[in-house]
Amino acid sequence: MTSEEKKRRKPKTKREPATAEEVLKIIQKPWATKYDMAIIGFVGLNRAASDRQKIAEKIENDGYKLPAYVVPMDLVIDFYKINISYLKKIANIQKK
């Protein structure tokens, strides 16, 4: 790769964290996909897939079955230790 080609390459853009309103909107769903988990936990898709698999294994070890590629949202909230009351408070402040 020449130096001119290196200059033309776009720099990686950093993703902004989700706002409190966006997180609250996502956690209203009963099931979470790895895409939802990536937004909620502010992690990459590979990490979100790994976290989803950990939650799914825990549920399956308890003797339950899951739909493919999703896990219950309440377990995702517990896994990432999300404080919902704090998010609601911040969302109300941002609206004003």
C-alpha atoms as one frame of an Amber mdcrd trajectory, in Angstrom:
protein
   0.000   0.000   0.000   1.469   3.325  -1.037   1.486   6.411   1.138  -1.173
   8.029  -1.085  -3.513   5.089  -0.578  -3.016   5.342   3.178  -3.970   9.010
   3.078  -7.166   8.242   1.137  -8.389   5.669   3.644 -11.151   6.933   5.844
 -10.405   6.950   9.559 -12.555   4.700  11.698 -15.442   6.597  13.147 -16.274
   6.133  16.778 -19.796   5.208  17.637 -21.689   7.424  20.040 -23.241   5.788
  23.104 -27.003   5.389  23.015 -29.048   8.044  24.768 -31.211   7.195  27.756
 -34.335   7.399  25.586 -32.872   5.006  23.016 -31.945   2.472  25.696 -35.381
   2.729  27.302 -37.014   2.160  23.919 -34.912  -0.950  23.303 -35.450  -2.491
  26.736 -39.225  -2.359  26.300 -38.991  -5.391  24.010 -39.422  -8.845  25.582
 -36.496 -10.395  23.680 -32.994  -9.096  22.954 -30.857  -9.841  19.910 -27.114
  -9.344  19.738 -27.772  -6.020  17.978 -29.907  -4.816  20.882 -27.257  -5.987
  23.328 -24.523  -4.157  21.415 -26.453  -0.900  21.777 -27.460  -1.429  25.401
 -24.048  -2.589  26.598 -22.083  -0.273  24.278 -20.019  -3.206  23.038 -19.173
  -4.588  19.624 -21.200  -7.266  17.862 -18.698 -10.012  18.663 -18.812  -9.212
  22.365 -22.613  -8.934  22.254 -22.844 -12.354  20.592 -20.574 -13.815  23.259
 -22.652 -12.238  26.035 -25.867 -13.535  24.413 -24.371 -17.019  24.300 -23.428
 -16.858  28.003 -26.987 -15.895  28.935 -28.450 -18.570  26.647 -26.217 -21.279
  28.140 -27.276 -20.306  31.656 -30.955 -20.598  30.705 -30.474 -23.902  28.884
 -28.550 -25.321  31.854 -31.608 -24.533  33.984 -33.621 -26.800  31.656 -35.418
 -24.202  29.534 -35.434 -23.793  25.760 -35.035 -20.508  23.898 -36.016 -19.190
  20.482 -33.051 -18.930  18.133 -30.740 -15.919  18.456 -32.628 -14.137  21.259
 -32.574 -14.034  25.050 -35.029 -12.521  27.557 -34.539  -8.791  27.993 -34.804
  -8.945  31.783 -31.716 -11.161  31.904 -29.867  -8.770  29.604 -30.728  -5.896
  31.940 -29.389  -7.912  34.876 -26.285  -8.981  32.918 -25.305  -5.389  32.075
 -26.535  -4.083  35.459 -28.729  -1.369  33.937 -30.381   1.047  36.359 -33.763
   1.706  34.724 -34.913   4.321  37.234 -31.752   6.338  36.551 -32.326   6.117
  32.800 -35.893   7.367  33.229 -34.630  10.274  35.316 -32.021  11.214  32.687
 -34.551  10.865  29.862 -36.888  13.291  31.621 -34.049  15.781  32.072 -33.064
  15.506  28.399 -36.651  16.173  27.284 -36.735  19.491  29.141
